[in-house]
């Protein structure tokens, strides 16, 4: 059961209008929300980011936050997710449908679409870590907006996959930004380093949870950009995202990071995160 433009529709019934601007231009925004044990994690944070993305692309959302919350809760209910289910919720808002011109047509009505999918947590991968490859950050200059236009992200991820790595680490002229669909952290002498939340990276919900957890537990966090040399000499590297959670990156371009295994700081943060999600979804 999906929610499309005000209606509940069965899978397979969906029709995208040929002149939907999300479809034609990637003109729209989205969120992916984690569902742990049938409950949404950090929904408020996702809502705040969604409204911010909308403002930044000059899109007036006609829905109040409570209406979007209601749609999300109904999706969980109608798809019979229980307290045994881990899942993810995808919600996208296209600017709407209008004859194809680049400027924003006046009076256009946004189109919302949302669905849930059962999705297991990547617990085995989190124990082993992933390999990464450095890739030129070919995306645009507003990576803080969670836009539907993801071709840059698709391409950099595929470059890494084609080269046999599991994830790409992106850099702009040698300055590390983030990964194809996650934020990146380096660990050096027990402290965390990550790119500041400016225009060059997405302001990840998991990134912020990790920063908060680290600070609460006496781990220093530096929101400072760093370069490729610093990256390669890090004691540990990890990425954060809604679906990958806290994932160690054990090698870059085939060279091991630290001793090439999931390190102690990542293990500690994973344990803190585990406790934190249990506490947040139990309430
Ligand atoms: N950076 C990029 C480019 C992303 O697409 C994402 C989300 N998949 C993230 C970071 C992580 O954000 P979040 O923790 O909110 O999932």
PDB file of C-alpha atoms in Angstrom, residues 16 41 132 143 156 168 181 184 192 203 214 254 272 275:
ATOM      1  CA  UNK A  16       3.558   8.860 -12.907  1.00  0.00           C
ATOM      2  CA  UNK A  41      13.534   6.918  14.438  1.00  0.00           C
ATOM      3  CA  UNK A 132      36.180   2.514   0.005  1.00  0.00           C
ATOM      4  CA  UNK A 143      24.597  19.029  -1.388  1.00  0.00           C
ATOM      5  CA  UNK A 156      30.182   8.211  -7.874  1.00  0.00           C
ATOM      6  CA  UNK A 168      33.077   6.074  -2.598  1.00  0.00           C
ATOM      7  CA  UNK A 181      24.915   8.534   0.332  1.00  0.00           C
ATOM      8  CA  UNK A 184      32.154  10.529   6.621  1.00  0.00           C
ATOM      9  CA  UNK A 192      36.313  12.586  15.584  1.00  0.00           C
ATOM     10  CA  UNK A 203      23.238  17.487   7.111  1.00  0.00           C
ATOM     11  CA  UNK A 214      30.224  11.212  21.096  1.00  0.00           C
ATOM     12  CA  UNK A 254      43.181  -0.851  -1.445  1.00  0.00           C
ATOM     13  CA  UNK A 272      26.339   3.671  22.104  1.00  0.00           C
ATOM     14  CA  UNK A 275      21.642   1.662  23.228  1.00  0.00           C
TER      15      UNK A 275
END
